[in-house]
Short mmCIF file of C-alpha atoms in Angstrom, two decimals:
data_model
loop_
_atom_site.label_atom_id
_atom_site.label_comp_id
_atom_site.label_asym_id
_atom_site.label_seq_id
_atom_site.Cartn_x
_atom_site.Cartn_y
_atom_site.Cartn_z
CA ASP A 1 7.48 11.78 -14.85
CA THR A 2 3.87 12.37 -13.89
CA GLY A 3 3.59 9.53 -11.42
CA VAL A 4 1.10 6.67 -11.56
CA SER A 5 -2.20 7.58 -13.22
CA GLN A 6 -5.48 5.79 -12.69
CA ASP A 7 -8.73 6.19 -14.57
CA PRO A 8 -11.53 6.65 -13.78
CA ARG A 9 -11.16 8.11 -10.31
CA HIS A 10 -14.73 7.24 -9.43
CA LYS A 11 -17.14 4.71 -10.88
CA ILE A 12 -20.70 4.06 -9.80
CA THR A 13 -22.34 1.03 -11.34
CA LYS A 14 -25.27 -1.27 -10.85
CA ARG A 15 -24.85 -4.79 -9.62
CA GLY A 16 -24.21 -7.18 -12.47
CA GLN A 17 -22.49 -4.67 -14.73
CA ASN A 18 -18.89 -4.97 -15.88
CA VAL A 19 -16.33 -2.30 -15.06
CA THR A 20 -12.77 -1.70 -16.22
CA PHE A 21 -10.06 0.36 -14.57
CA ARG A 22 -6.90 1.56 -16.23
CA CYS A 23 -3.48 2.19 -14.71
CA ASP A 24 -0.58 3.99 -16.37
CA PRO A 25 2.58 3.34 -14.35
CA ILE A 26 5.73 5.41 -14.28
CA SER A 27 7.23 4.81 -17.70
CA GLU A 28 10.52 3.20 -16.69
CA HIS A 29 8.95 0.94 -14.05
CA ASN A 30 8.58 -2.69 -15.10
CA ARG A 31 6.79 -3.89 -11.96
CA LEU A 32 3.09 -3.17 -11.58
CA TYR A 33 0.74 -4.07 -8.72
CA TRP A 34 -3.00 -3.91 -8.10
CA TYR A 35 -4.36 -3.58 -4.58
CA ARG A 36 -7.86 -3.29 -3.15
CA GLN A 37 -8.67 -1.14 -0.15
CA THR A 38 -11.97 -1.21 1.71
CA LEU A 39 -13.06 1.37 4.25
CA GLY A 40 -10.99 1.30 7.41
CA GLN A 41 -8.60 -1.36 6.13
CA GLY A 42 -5.13 -1.46 4.69
CA PRO A 43 -4.57 -2.18 1.01
CA GLU A 44 -4.77 -5.87 0.10
CA PHE A 45 -2.65 -7.31 -2.70
CA LEU A 46 -4.52 -8.51 -5.77
CA THR A 47 -1.99 -9.16 -8.51
CA TYR A 48 1.52 -8.43 -9.79
CA PHE A 49 3.02 -7.97 -13.25
CA GLN A 50 6.64 -7.96 -14.28
CA ASN A 51 6.58 -6.36 -17.69
CA GLU A 52 3.68 -8.07 -19.47
CA ALA A 53 3.79 -11.27 -17.43
CA GLN A 54 1.29 -11.72 -14.62
CA LEU A 55 3.43 -13.53 -12.07
CA GLU A 56 1.28 -13.61 -8.96
CA LYS A 57 -2.42 -13.51 -8.19
CA SER A 58 -4.05 -13.35 -4.78
CA ARG A 59 -6.85 -15.70 -3.79
CA LEU A 60 -8.88 -12.49 -3.47
CA LEU A 61 -8.86 -12.29 -7.26
CA SER A 62 -11.93 -14.36 -8.06
CA ASP A 63 -12.71 -15.57 -11.56
CA ARG A 64 -14.81 -12.44 -12.10
CA PHE A 65 -11.62 -10.38 -11.97
CA SER A 66 -9.09 -10.23 -14.76
CA ALA A 67 -6.02 -8.08 -15.18
CA GLU A 68 -3.84 -7.49 -18.19
CA ARG A 69 -0.73 -5.56 -19.03
CA PRO A 70 -0.27 -5.73 -22.78
CA LYS A 71 3.21 -4.84 -23.98
CA GLY A 72 4.30 -4.21 -20.41
CA SER A 73 2.99 -0.66 -20.37
CA PHE A 74 -0.45 0.29 -19.01
CA SER A 75 -2.61 -2.22 -17.19
CA THR A 76 -6.34 -2.84 -16.97
CA LEU A 77 -8.34 -4.47 -14.21
CA GLU A 78 -11.77 -5.71 -15.24
CA ILE A 79 -14.50 -6.86 -12.90
CA GLN A 80 -17.33 -8.80 -14.48
CA ARG A 81 -20.83 -9.14 -13.02
CA THR A 82 -20.06 -6.73 -10.19
CA GLU A 83 -21.38 -7.42 -6.70
CA GLN A 84 -21.92 -5.00 -3.83
CA GLY A 85 -18.97 -6.57 -2.07
CA ASP A 86 -16.72 -5.33 -4.86
CA SER A 87 -17.22 -1.75 -3.68
CA ALA A 88 -13.75 -0.54 -2.74
CA MET A 89 -10.83 1.62 -3.77
CA TYR A 90 -8.66 -0.09 -6.38
CA LEU A 91 -5.07 1.05 -6.15
CA CYS A 92 -2.34 0.62 -8.72
CA ALA A 93 1.36 0.90 -7.92
CA SER A 94 4.57 0.54 -9.86
CA SER A 95 8.24 0.14 -9.04
CA PRO A 96 11.55 -0.24 -10.84
CA GLY A 97 12.89 -3.69 -11.69
CA GLY A 98 15.11 -5.90 -9.62
CA GLN A 99 15.20 -9.48 -8.51
CA GLY A 100 14.32 -10.68 -5.06
CA LEU A 101 14.78 -8.49 -2.06
CA SER A 102 17.80 -6.86 -3.58
CA GLY A 103 15.22 -5.18 -5.75
CA ALA A 104 12.94 -4.23 -2.89
CA ASN A 105 12.15 -0.95 -4.51
CA VAL A 106 9.73 1.61 -3.23
CA LEU A 107 6.24 1.26 -4.67
CA THR A 108 4.74 4.46 -6.05
CA PHE A 109 0.96 4.47 -5.82
CA GLY A 110 -1.69 6.12 -7.92
CA ALA A 111 -4.61 8.01 -6.41
CA GLY A 112 -6.89 5.02 -6.89
CA SER A 113 -10.18 4.24 -8.59
CA ARG A 114 -13.14 4.18 -6.23
CA LEU A 115 -15.87 1.72 -7.18
CA THR A 116 -19.40 1.88 -5.80
CA VAL A 117 -21.73 -0.96 -6.72
CA LEU A 118 -25.40 -0.20 -6.12
CA ALA B 1 2.84 -16.26 7.72
CA GLN B 2 3.70 -12.62 7.27
CA LYS B 3 1.58 -10.10 9.11
CA VAL B 4 1.63 -6.47 10.15
CA THR B 5 -0.41 -5.26 13.09
CA GLN B 6 -1.24 -1.67 13.90
CA ALA B 7 -3.21 -1.92 17.11
CA GLN B 8 -4.16 1.76 17.26
CA THR B 9 -7.15 2.35 15.03
CA GLU B 10 -7.48 6.07 15.70
CA ILE B 11 -5.42 8.63 17.58
CA SER B 12 -6.41 12.20 18.26
CA VAL B 13 -3.93 14.81 19.50
CA VAL B 14 -3.75 18.56 19.79
CA GLU B 15 -1.32 20.42 17.59
CA LYS B 16 2.28 20.49 18.89
CA GLU B 17 1.87 17.28 20.85
CA ASP B 18 4.20 14.37 20.11
CA VAL B 19 2.55 11.17 18.93
CA THR B 20 3.81 7.61 18.37
CA LEU B 21 2.21 5.17 15.97
CA ASP B 22 2.88 1.53 16.78
CA CYS B 23 3.67 -1.24 14.32
CA VAL B 24 4.35 -4.89 15.09
CA TYR B 25 5.28 -7.34 12.36
CA GLU B 26 5.58 -11.11 11.96
CA THR B 27 7.79 -12.91 9.49
CA ARG B 28 9.85 -16.09 9.44
CA ASP B 29 12.39 -14.53 7.11
CA THR B 30 15.64 -13.06 8.35
CA THR B 31 15.77 -10.66 5.42
CA TYR B 32 12.89 -8.27 4.93
CA TYR B 33 12.00 -4.62 4.46
CA LEU B 34 9.69 -2.44 6.51
CA PHE B 35 7.90 0.65 5.28
CA TRP B 36 5.68 3.49 6.41
CA TYR B 37 3.22 5.17 4.05
CA LYS B 38 0.94 8.15 4.62
CA GLN B 39 -2.54 8.34 3.07
CA PRO B 40 -3.98 11.87 3.24
CA PRO B 41 -7.67 12.52 2.50
CA SER B 42 -6.86 12.76 -1.22
CA GLY B 43 -6.28 9.00 -1.12
CA GLU B 44 -2.83 8.65 -2.66
CA LEU B 45 -0.37 6.63 -0.59
CA VAL B 46 2.83 8.58 0.00
CA PHE B 47 6.08 6.80 0.83
CA LEU B 48 7.77 7.91 4.05
CA ILE B 49 10.55 5.44 4.84
CA ARG B 50 12.04 2.03 4.02
CA ARG B 51 14.19 0.07 6.47
CA ASN B 52 15.89 -3.28 5.88
CA SER B 53 16.11 -5.97 8.53
CA PHE B 54 19.87 -5.60 8.94
CA ASP B 55 19.78 -1.94 9.83
CA GLU B 56 18.43 -1.29 13.29
CA GLN B 57 19.63 2.28 13.50
CA ASN B 58 16.91 4.71 14.34
CA GLU B 59 16.23 7.34 11.74
CA ILE B 60 15.17 10.95 12.02
CA SER B 61 13.83 13.11 9.23
CA GLY B 62 12.72 16.50 10.38
CA ARG B 63 9.81 16.01 12.78
CA TYR B 64 9.57 12.31 11.90
CA SER B 65 11.53 9.55 13.58
CA TRP B 66 11.42 5.79 13.44
CA ASN B 67 12.41 3.22 16.06
CA PHE B 68 13.16 -0.26 14.70
CA GLN B 69 13.61 -3.02 17.29
CA LYS B 70 14.04 -6.57 16.03
CA SER B 71 13.88 -7.96 19.57
CA THR B 72 10.24 -6.91 19.82
CA SER B 73 9.47 -7.04 16.07
CA SER B 74 8.39 -3.43 16.16
CA PHE B 75 8.87 -0.48 13.86
CA ASN B 76 7.29 2.52 15.55
CA PHE B 77 6.84 5.97 14.06
CA THR B 78 6.95 9.19 16.08
CA ILE B 79 5.85 12.61 14.95
CA THR B 80 7.27 15.40 17.08
CA ALA B 81 5.37 18.67 17.46
CA SER B 82 2.46 17.43 15.36
CA GLN B 83 0.73 19.75 12.91
CA VAL B 84 -2.76 19.76 11.41
CA VAL B 85 -1.24 18.75 8.04
CA ASP B 86 -0.10 15.49 9.64
CA SER B 87 -3.74 14.38 9.82
CA ALA B 88 -3.96 11.26 7.67
CA VAL B 89 -4.06 7.49 7.78
CA TYR B 90 -0.64 5.95 8.31
CA PHE B 91 0.23 2.45 7.18
CA CYS B 92 3.08 0.22 8.21
CA ALA B 93 4.02 -2.43 5.64
CA LEU B 94 6.38 -5.37 5.13
CA ILE B 95 7.97 -6.90 2.06
CA ASP B 96 7.78 -10.65 2.31
CA GLY B 97 11.29 -12.02 2.34
CA SER B 98 10.34 -15.21 0.56
CA SER B 99 8.67 -13.41 -2.33
CA ASN B 100 10.47 -12.19 -5.43
CA THR B 101 7.66 -9.88 -6.38
CA GLY B 102 8.34 -7.06 -3.95
CA LYS B 103 4.69 -6.96 -2.93
CA LEU B 104 3.86 -5.04 0.23
CA ILE B 105 1.86 -6.51 3.08
CA PHE B 106 0.04 -3.71 4.89
CA GLY B 107 -1.25 -3.26 8.39
CA GLN B 108 -4.77 -2.02 9.02
CA GLY B 109 -3.65 1.58 9.35
CA THR B 110 -3.84 4.20 12.10
CA THR B 111 -5.95 7.30 11.55
CA LEU B 112 -4.26 10.32 13.08
CA GLN B 113 -6.28 13.45 13.73
CA VAL B 114 -4.37 16.55 14.76
CA LYS B 115 -6.61 19.26 16.11
CA PRO B 116 -5.64 22.94 16.07
#
């Protein structure tokens, strides 16, 4: 168990370019989350997967953002036509399964992917 | 609506001082979970504690202790005899009782600086 891995750790891009981040969760975890964290703020929820199904999306996730989790393993978060306001740390987390609050498992976070849009 | 408020943006103490980080939460649900996470300069959020809404017992783990009071909707975190390695951003978080996703709702965080 190597924890949650995220790649790349840092990405600098020009406005208008597309970027993709990858998250490899802990292998036996079927829940996967993406969060965004800007400087001086707490992480904000973006989206949630249970296995391969994307079950919840935040209003923060505009139509330029898309997330996938094929086969319920790794996940990707793509941002199209990046804007300067997209500059942030993108955090991925995973947790074991469970239904409702009886499955309120601890989320294990990756180290994040920091995006800078010039 | 669910909300977590950490009113202290930054705290600076000298090593060996005790320090308390405040957390106030809002939720309409009677069942919920509260968490504290630590984010050192490396950036990775590290889990510290989880507490469910039915367990108001205070908890102590080494130099760390937590005081959960439902009457004031608070879940405060105290570090006793602080050390330089405690310097980090600390987040209080809530799991929404009406959600089946287990998503965490975070406060804004408190930056703790412990000076030697």
